[in-house]
Coordinates of C-alpha atoms and ligand atoms in Angstrom, one line a residue:
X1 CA 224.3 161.9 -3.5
X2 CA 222.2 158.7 -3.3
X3 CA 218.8 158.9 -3.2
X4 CA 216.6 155.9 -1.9
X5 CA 212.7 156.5 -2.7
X6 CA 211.6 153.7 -1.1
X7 CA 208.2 152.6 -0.9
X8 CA 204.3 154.1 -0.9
X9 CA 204.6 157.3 -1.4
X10 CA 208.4 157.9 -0.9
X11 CA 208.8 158.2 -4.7
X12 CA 206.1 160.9 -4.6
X13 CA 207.7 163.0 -2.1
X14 CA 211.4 162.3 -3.1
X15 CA 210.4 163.7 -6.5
X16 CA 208.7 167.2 -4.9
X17 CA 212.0 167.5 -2.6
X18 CA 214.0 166.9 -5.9
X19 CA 212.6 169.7 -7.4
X20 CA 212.3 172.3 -4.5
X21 CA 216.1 171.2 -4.0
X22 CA 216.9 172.1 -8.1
X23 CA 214.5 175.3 -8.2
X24 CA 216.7 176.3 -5.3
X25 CA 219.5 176.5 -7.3
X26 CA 220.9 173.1 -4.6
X27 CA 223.7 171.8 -6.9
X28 CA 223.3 167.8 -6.6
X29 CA 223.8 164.7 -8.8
X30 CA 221.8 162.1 -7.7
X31 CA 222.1 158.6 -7.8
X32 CA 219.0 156.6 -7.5
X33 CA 219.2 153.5 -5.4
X34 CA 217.1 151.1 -4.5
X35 CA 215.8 149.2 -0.8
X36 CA 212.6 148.3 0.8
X37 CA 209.8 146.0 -0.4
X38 CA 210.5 145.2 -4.0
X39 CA 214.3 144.3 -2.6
X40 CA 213.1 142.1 0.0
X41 CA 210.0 139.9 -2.4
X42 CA 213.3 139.4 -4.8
X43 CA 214.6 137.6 -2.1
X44 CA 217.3 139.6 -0.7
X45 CA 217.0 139.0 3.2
X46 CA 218.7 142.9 3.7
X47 CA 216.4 144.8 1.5
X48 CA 219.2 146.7 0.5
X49 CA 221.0 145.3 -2.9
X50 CA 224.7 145.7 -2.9
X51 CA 224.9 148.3 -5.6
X52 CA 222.7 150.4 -3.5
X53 CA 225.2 149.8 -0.7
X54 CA 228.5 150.6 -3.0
X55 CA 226.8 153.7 -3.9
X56 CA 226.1 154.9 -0.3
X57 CA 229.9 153.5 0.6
X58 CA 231.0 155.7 -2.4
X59 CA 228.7 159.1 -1.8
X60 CA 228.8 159.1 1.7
X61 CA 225.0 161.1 1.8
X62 CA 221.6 159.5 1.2
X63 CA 218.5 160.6 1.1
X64 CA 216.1 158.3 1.5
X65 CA 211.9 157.7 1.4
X66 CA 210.6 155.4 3.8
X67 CA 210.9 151.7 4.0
X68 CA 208.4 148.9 4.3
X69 CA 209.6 145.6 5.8
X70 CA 206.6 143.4 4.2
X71 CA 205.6 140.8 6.6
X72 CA 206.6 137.5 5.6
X73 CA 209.6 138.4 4.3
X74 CA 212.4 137.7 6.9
X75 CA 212.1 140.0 9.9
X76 CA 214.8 142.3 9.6
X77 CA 214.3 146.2 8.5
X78 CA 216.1 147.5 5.7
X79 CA 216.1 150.9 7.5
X80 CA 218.1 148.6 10.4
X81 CA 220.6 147.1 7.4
X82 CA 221.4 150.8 6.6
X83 CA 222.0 151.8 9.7
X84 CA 224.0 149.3 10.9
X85 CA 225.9 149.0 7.8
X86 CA 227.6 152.1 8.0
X87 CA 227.2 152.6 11.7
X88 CA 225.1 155.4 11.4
X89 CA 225.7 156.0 15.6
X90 CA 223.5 159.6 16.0
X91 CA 220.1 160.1 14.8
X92 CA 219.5 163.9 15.0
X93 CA 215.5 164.7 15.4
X94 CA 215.3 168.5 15.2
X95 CA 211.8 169.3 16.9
X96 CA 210.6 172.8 16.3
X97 CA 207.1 174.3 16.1
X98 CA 206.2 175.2 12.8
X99 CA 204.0 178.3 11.4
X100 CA 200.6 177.3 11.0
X101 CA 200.5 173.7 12.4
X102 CA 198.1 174.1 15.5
X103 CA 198.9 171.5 17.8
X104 CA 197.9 172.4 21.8
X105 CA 201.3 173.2 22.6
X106 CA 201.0 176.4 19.5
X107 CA 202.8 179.6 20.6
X108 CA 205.3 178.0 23.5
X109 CA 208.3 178.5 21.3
X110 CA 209.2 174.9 20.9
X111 CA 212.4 174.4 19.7
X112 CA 215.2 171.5 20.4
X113 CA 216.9 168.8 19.2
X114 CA 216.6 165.2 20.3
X115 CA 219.9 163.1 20.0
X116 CA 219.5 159.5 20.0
X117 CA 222.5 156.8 20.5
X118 CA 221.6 154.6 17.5
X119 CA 223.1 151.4 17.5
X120 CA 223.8 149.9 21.1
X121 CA 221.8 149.2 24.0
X122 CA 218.7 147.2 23.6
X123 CA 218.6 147.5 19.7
X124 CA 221.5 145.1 19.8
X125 CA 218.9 142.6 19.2
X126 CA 220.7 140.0 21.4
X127 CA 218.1 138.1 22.7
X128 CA 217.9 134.8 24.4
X129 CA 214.9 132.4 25.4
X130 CA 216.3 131.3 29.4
X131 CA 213.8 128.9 30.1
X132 CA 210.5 128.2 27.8
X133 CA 208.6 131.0 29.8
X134 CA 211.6 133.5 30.6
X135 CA 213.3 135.8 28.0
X136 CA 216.2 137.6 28.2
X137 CA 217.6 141.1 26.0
X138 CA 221.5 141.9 26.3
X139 CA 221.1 145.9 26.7
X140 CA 224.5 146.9 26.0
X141 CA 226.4 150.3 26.2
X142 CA 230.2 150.9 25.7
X143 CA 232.3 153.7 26.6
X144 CA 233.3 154.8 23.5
X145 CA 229.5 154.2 21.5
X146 CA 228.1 156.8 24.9
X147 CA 231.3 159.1 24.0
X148 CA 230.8 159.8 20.6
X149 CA 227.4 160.4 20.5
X150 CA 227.6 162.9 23.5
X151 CA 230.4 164.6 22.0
X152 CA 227.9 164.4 18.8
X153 CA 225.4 166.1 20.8
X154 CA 228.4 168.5 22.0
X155 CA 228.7 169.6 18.2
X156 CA 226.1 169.9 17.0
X157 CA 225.1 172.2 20.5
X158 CA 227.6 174.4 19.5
X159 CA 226.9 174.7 15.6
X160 CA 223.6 175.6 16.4
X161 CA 224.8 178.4 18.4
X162 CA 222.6 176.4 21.4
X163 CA 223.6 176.4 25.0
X164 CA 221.8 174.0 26.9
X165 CA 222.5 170.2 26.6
X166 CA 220.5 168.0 28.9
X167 CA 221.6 164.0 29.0
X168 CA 218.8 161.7 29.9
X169 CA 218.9 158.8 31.5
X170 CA 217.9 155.8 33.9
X171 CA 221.3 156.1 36.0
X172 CA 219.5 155.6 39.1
X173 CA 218.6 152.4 38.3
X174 CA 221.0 150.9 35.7
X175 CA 224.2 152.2 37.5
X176 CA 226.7 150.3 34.9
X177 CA 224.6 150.8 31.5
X178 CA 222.6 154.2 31.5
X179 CA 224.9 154.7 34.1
X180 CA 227.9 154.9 31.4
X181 CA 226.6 157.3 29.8
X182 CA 226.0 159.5 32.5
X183 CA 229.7 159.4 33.7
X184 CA 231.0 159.6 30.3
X185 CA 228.7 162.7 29.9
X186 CA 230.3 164.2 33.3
X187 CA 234.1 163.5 32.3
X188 CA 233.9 165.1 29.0
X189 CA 231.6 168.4 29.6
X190 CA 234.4 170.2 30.8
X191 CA 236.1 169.9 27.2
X192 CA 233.2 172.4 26.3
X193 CA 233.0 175.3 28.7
X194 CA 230.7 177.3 26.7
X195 CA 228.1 174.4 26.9
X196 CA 225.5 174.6 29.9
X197 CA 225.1 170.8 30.6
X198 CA 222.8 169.3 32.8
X199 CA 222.1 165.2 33.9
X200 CA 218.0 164.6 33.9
X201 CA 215.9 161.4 34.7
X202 CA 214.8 159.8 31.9
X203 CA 210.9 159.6 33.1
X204 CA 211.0 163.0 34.5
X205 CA 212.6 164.3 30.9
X206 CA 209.4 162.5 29.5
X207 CA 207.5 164.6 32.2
X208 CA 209.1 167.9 31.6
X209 CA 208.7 167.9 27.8
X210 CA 205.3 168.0 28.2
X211 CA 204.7 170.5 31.0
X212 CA 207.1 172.8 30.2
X213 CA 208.9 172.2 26.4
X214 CA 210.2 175.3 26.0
X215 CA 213.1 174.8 28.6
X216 CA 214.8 172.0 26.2
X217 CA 217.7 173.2 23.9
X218 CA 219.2 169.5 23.0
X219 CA 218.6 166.6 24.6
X220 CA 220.8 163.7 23.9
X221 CA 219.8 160.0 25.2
X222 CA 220.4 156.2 24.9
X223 CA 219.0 154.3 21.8
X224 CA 215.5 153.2 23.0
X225 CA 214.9 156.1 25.9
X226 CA 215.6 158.3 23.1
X227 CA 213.6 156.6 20.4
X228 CA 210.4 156.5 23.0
X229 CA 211.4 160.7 23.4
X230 CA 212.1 161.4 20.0
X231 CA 208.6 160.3 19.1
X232 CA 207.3 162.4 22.4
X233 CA 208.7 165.2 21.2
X234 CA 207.6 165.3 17.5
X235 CA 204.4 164.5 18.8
X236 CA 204.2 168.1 20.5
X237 CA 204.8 170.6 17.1
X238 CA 202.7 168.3 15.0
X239 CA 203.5 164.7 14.9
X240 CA 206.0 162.2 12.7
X241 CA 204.4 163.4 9.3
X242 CA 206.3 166.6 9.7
X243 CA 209.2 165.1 11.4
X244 CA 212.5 165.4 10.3
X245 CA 215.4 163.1 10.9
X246 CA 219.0 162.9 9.9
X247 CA 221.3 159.6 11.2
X248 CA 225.2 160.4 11.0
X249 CA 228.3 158.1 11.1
X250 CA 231.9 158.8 10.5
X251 CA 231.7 157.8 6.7
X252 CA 227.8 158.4 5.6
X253 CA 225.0 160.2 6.5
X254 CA 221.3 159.5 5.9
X255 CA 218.9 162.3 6.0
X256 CA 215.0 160.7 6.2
X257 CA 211.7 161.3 6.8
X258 CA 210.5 160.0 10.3
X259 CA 206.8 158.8 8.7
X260 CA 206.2 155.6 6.8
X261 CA 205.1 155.1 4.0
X262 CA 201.4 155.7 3.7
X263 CA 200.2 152.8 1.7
X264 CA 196.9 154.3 1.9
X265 CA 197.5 157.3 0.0
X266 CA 200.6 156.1 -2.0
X267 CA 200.4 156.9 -6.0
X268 CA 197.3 159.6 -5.0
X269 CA 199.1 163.0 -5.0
X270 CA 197.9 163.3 -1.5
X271 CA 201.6 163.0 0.2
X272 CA 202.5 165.5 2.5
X273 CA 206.8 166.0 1.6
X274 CA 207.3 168.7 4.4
X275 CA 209.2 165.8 6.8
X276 CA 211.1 164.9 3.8
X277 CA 211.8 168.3 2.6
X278 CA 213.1 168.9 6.2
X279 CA 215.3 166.4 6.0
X280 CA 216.8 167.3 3.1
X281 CA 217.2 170.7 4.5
X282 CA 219.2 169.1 7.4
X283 CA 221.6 167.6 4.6
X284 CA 222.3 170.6 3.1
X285 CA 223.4 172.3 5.9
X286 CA 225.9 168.7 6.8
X287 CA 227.3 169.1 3.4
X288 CA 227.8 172.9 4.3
X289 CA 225.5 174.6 1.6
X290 CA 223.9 176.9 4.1
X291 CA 222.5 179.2 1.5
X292 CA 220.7 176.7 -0.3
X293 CA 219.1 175.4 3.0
X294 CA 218.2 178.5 4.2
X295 CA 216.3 179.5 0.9
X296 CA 214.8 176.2 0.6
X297 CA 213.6 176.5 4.7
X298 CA 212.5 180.4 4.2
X299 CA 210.3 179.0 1.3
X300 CA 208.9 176.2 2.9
X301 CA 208.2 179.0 6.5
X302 CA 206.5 181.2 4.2
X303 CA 204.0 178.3 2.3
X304 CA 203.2 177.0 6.2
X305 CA 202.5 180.7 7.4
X306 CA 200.4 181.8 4.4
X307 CA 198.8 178.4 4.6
X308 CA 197.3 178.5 1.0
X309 CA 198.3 175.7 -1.2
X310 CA 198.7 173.4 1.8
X311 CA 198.5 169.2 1.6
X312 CA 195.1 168.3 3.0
X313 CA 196.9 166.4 6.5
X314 CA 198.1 170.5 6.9
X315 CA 195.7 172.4 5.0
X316 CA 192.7 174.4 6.9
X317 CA 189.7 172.9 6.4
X318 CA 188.1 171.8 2.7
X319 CA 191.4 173.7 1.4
X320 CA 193.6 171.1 1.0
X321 CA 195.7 170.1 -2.4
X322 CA 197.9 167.8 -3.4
X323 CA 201.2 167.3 -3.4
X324 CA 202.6 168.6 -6.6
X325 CA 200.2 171.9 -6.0
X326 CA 201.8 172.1 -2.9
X327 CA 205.4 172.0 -4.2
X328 CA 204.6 174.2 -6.9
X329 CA 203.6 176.9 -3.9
X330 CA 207.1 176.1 -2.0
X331 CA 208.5 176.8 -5.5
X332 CA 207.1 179.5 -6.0
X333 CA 208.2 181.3 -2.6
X334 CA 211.5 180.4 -2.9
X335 CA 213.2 183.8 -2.3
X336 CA 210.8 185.0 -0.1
X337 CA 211.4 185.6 4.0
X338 CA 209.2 184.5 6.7
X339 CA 208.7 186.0 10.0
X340 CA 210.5 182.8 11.3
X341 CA 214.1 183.8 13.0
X342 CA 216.8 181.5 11.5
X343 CA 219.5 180.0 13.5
X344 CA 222.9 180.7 12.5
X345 CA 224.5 177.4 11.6
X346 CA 228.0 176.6 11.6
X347 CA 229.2 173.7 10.5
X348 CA 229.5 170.4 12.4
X349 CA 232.7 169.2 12.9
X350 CA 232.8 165.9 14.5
X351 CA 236.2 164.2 16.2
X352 CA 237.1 161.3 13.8
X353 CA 237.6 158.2 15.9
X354 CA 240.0 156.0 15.6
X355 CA 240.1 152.3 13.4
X356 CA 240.4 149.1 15.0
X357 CA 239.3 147.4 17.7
X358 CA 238.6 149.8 20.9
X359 CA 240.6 147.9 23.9
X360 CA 241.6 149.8 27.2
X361 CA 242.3 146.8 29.8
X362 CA 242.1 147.7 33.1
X363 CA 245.1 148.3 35.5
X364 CA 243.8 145.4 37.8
X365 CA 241.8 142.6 37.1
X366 CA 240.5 140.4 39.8
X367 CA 238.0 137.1 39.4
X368 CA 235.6 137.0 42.8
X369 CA 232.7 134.5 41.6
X370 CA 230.4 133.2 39.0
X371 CA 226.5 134.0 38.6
X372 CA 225.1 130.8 37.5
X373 CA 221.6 131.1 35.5
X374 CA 219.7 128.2 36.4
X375 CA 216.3 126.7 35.3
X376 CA 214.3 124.6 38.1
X377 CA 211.0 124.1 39.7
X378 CA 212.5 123.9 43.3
X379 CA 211.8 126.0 46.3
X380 CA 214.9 127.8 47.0
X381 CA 216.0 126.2 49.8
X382 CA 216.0 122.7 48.3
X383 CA 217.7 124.2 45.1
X384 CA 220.2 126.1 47.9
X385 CA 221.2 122.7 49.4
X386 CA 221.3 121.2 46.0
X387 CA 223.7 123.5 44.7
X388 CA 225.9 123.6 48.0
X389 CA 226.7 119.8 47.4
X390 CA 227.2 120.1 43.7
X391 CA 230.3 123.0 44.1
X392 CA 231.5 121.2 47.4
X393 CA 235.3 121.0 47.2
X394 CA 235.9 123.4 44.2
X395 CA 237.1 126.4 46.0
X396 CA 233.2 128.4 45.2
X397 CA 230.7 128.8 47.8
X398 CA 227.1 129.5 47.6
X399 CA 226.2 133.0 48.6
X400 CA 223.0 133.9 47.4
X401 CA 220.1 132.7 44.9
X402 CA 218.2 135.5 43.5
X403 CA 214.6 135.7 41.3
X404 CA 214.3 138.4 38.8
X405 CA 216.2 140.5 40.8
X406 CA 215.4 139.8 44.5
X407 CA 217.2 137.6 46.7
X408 CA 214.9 134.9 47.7
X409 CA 217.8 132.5 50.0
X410 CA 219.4 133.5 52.7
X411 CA 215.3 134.3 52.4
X412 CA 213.9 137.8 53.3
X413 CA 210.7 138.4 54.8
X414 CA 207.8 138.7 52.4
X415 CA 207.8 136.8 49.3
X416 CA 208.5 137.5 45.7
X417 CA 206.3 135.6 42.9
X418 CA 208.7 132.8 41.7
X419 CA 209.7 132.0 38.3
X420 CA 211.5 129.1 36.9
X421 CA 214.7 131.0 36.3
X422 CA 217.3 131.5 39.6
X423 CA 220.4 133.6 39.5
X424 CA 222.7 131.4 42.1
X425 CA 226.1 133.6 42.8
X426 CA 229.1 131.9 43.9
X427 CA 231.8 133.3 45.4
X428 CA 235.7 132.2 45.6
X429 CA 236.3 131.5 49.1
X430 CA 240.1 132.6 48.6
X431 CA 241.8 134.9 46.1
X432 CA 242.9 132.7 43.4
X433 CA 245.1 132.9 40.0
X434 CA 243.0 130.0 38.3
X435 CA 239.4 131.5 39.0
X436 CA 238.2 129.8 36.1
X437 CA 239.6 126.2 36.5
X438 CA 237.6 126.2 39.8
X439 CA 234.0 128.2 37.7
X440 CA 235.2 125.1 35.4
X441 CA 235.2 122.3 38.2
X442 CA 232.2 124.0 39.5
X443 CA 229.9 124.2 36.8
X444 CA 230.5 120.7 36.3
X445 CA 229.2 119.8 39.1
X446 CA 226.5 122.4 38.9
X447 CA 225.4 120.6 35.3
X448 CA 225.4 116.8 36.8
X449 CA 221.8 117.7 38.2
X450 CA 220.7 121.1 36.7
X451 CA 219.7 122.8 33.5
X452 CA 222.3 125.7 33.2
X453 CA 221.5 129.1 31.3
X454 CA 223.7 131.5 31.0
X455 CA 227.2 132.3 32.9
X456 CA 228.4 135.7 33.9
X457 CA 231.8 135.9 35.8
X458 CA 232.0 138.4 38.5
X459 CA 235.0 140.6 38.4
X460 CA 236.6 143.6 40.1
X461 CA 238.4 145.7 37.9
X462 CA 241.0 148.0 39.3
X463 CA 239.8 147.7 42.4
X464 CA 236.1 148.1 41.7
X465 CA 233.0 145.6 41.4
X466 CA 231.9 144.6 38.1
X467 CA 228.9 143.8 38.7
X468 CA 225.5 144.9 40.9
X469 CA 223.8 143.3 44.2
X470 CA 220.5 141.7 44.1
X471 CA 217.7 143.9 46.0
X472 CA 217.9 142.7 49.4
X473 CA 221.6 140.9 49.0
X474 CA 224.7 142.1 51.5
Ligands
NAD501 P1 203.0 155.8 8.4 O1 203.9 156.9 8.9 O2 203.3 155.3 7.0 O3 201.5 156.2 8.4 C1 200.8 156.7 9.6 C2 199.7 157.7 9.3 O4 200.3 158.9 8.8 C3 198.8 157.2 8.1 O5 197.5 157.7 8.3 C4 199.5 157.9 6.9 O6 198.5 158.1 5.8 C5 199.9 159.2 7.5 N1 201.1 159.8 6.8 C6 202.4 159.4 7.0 N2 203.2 160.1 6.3 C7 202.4 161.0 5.6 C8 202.7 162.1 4.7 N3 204.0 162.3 4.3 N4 201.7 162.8 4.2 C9 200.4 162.6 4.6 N5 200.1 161.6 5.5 C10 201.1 160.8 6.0 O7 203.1 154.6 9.5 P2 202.6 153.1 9.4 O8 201.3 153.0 8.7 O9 202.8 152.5 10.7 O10 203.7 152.3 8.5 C11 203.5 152.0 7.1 C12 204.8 151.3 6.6 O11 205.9 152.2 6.7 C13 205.2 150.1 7.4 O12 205.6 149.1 6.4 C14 206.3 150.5 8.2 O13 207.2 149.4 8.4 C15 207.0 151.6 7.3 N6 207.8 152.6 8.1 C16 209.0 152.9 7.6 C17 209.7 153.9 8.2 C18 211.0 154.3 7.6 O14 211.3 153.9 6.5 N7 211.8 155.2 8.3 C19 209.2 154.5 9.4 C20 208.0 154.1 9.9 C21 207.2 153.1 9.2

């Protein structure tokens, strides 16, 4: 397996989880690799060399010690680079309340699982300035990236021996993008009838988890809804320092920490390596060696119920020590049992997905418009009569100018705050096969006497719109 220290005080803790992992009797070779700060300052814009990379490509597991992306050294995140790389889709955040760490939630019987979509939606990073003072991120969500993280969720539901799944979104408002995932989630829950699935709000998710925990088994979301309830959630058994993480694609797996790396208390044996030792407990059980994980998790339950030999973030009061003390004490109760029930784990078998480009055309394909983007100063109605004359004889008519999201001509009563940035749809007045020599002829007219932005073509496909109203449009 690869194993990535990282920065601070990953190499501390990577080295206690090392040797919990060989006391237990874990059978791994490890292969140290390399990312993070010292990649980056050597000028390598990924902070991930590419020997680090072939030996992920090659072992297919890492596990990995936090990342630091120093400032002034190009803005993307290593932890990003991996994750993109190998299109690590599901980030699995077990949240479960541990013996001994007091938190005001203590004693509900918090247990669940959080499954993120990783890689699409707004963490595309496709961003575009519109005008100088408007800007613009592409939040994107596919069929298949919403399918195989809800049949992810679907697994791993079942290898837990869980029942309830609970997909959280913002359908009610984004019908086509949350909304994806929402219909995908309906079309294939039937393909698990022992599951109990169930469709929540996103914001009233947010409020449940903290008014009543206890009712969530795993909860499976889009990328940044599920980052912001990921975080929620650890935040109730004891915060990210004790939060495990694992992030799974269909060639490698990543088991991590969900902390940082502590600058503060890096190379000062004060480094709590429960998150990370959790972690590597989740890997064990994804490479299928449930004894070892269970060993390694009973010792760890016992050393947190006990509570002697604790890191100071944990320990009671003035009994804090430090982090090899502490490993020492997990050693030590290796083959002990704590009053902690275990789950019984099977393994997680995920459906391989196909290579090659994903590409299911629609039946039916019709063109109906255009949404022009367009920067101006002008009151709508000037801009309206503007724009009437500048498509006049291409086959598109005016229908409607919007501002961030509200249709301010034909004009409603009351009146939104303007912006320099106008959505102007146009509509073809007939059917037409060449809907996009008359967009053509009618952007060309549009871009005699305006600055242009973006272009989005409206389209019906098999039979349905592609695209959304305005608030207050017909
Ligand atoms: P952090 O998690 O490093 O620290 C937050 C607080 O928690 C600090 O007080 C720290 O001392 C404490 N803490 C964290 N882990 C601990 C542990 N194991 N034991 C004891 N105390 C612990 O967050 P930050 O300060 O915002 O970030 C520091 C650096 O880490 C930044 O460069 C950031 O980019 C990076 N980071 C990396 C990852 C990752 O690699 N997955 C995640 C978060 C932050």
């Amino acid at each position: 397996m690869t194993a990535i220290p990282g920065d601070g005080i990953g190499p501390e803790v990577m080295k206690a989880v090392q040797r919990i992992l060989a006391a237990a009797g874990a059978e791994i070779d490890w292969e140290e690799a390399e990312a993070g700060a010292e990649v980056f300052k050597r000028g390598i814009a990924t902070g991930a060399p590419q020997e680090t990379l072939d030996s992920i490509a090659r072992n297919g597991i890492v596990l990995k010690g936090p990342l630091e992306t120093p400032v002034g050294y190009g803005e993307k995140s290593a932890n990003v680079t991996l994750r993109k790389f190998f299109e690590l889709y599901g980030n699995i955040r077990p949240v479960r309340e541990l013996p001994g760490i007091k938190t005001p939630f203590s004693g509900r019987g918090i247990d669940m699982v959080i499954v993120r979509e990783n890689v699409e939606d707004l963490y595309t990073g496709i961003e575009h300035m519109q005008t100088a003072g408007a800007a613009q991120c592409l939040k994107l969500i596919t069929e298949p990236g919403s399918e195989r993280i809800l049949r992810l969720a679907a697994a791993l539901t079942q290898a837990e021996g869980r029942k309830k799944l609970t997909c959280a979104t913002k359908a009610n408002i984004m019908k086509f993008t949350e909304g994806m995932m929402k219909r995908v989630f309906e079309r294939i829950m039937p393909d698990y009838p022992d599951l109990e699935p169930s469709h929540m709000i996103i914001d009233n998710c947010a409020h449940q988890m903290v008014i009543a925990p206890e009712q969530f088994d795993v909860v499976v979301s889009t990328n940044m809804n599920g980052d912001i309830i990921s975080d929620l959630a650890a935040g109730l058994v004891g915060g990210l320092g004790v939060a495990p993480s694992s992030n799974i694609g269909d060639h490698a797996a990543m088991f991590e920490a969900v902390h940082g790396s502590a600058p503060q208390i890096a190379g000062k044996d004060l480094a709590n390596p429960t998150a990370l030792l959790l972690s590597a407990i989740m890997m064990l059980r994804h490479i299928g060696d449930f004894a070892a994980a269970e060993k390694v998790e009973q010792a760890l339950l016992v050393t947190l119920e006990e509570a002697r030999n604790l890191t100071g973030d944990i320990a009671p009061k003035g009994t804090g020590v430090g982090t090899t003390a502490y490993t020492d004490q997990v050693i030590a109760n290796l083959g002990r049992t704590s009053g902690f029930a275990s789950r019984a784990y099977q393994p997680l078998t995920l459906p391989q997905w196909p290579e090659g480009v994903w590409h299911h055309p629609p039946q039916t394909r019709e063109v109906t418009g255009v949404d022009v983007f367009i920067e101006t100063g002008a009151e709508p109605p000037a801009l309206a009569a503007s724009l009437q004359t500048a498509v006049a004889g291409s086959g598109l008519t005016l229908k409607m100018i919007e501002n961030r999201g509200v249709q301010v001509w034909p004009a409603h009563s009351g009146r939104p705050f303007l912006v320099d940035l106008f959505r102007c749809r146009f509509m073809l007045e007939a059917p037409r096969d060449n809907a996009d020599a008359a967009i053509a002829q009618a952007l060309a007219g549009i871009g005699a006497g305006h600055h242009w932005m973006h272009v989005e073509k409206l389209q019906r496909f098999d039979g349905r719109d592609g695209y959304t109203k305005a608030q207050g449009e017909n």
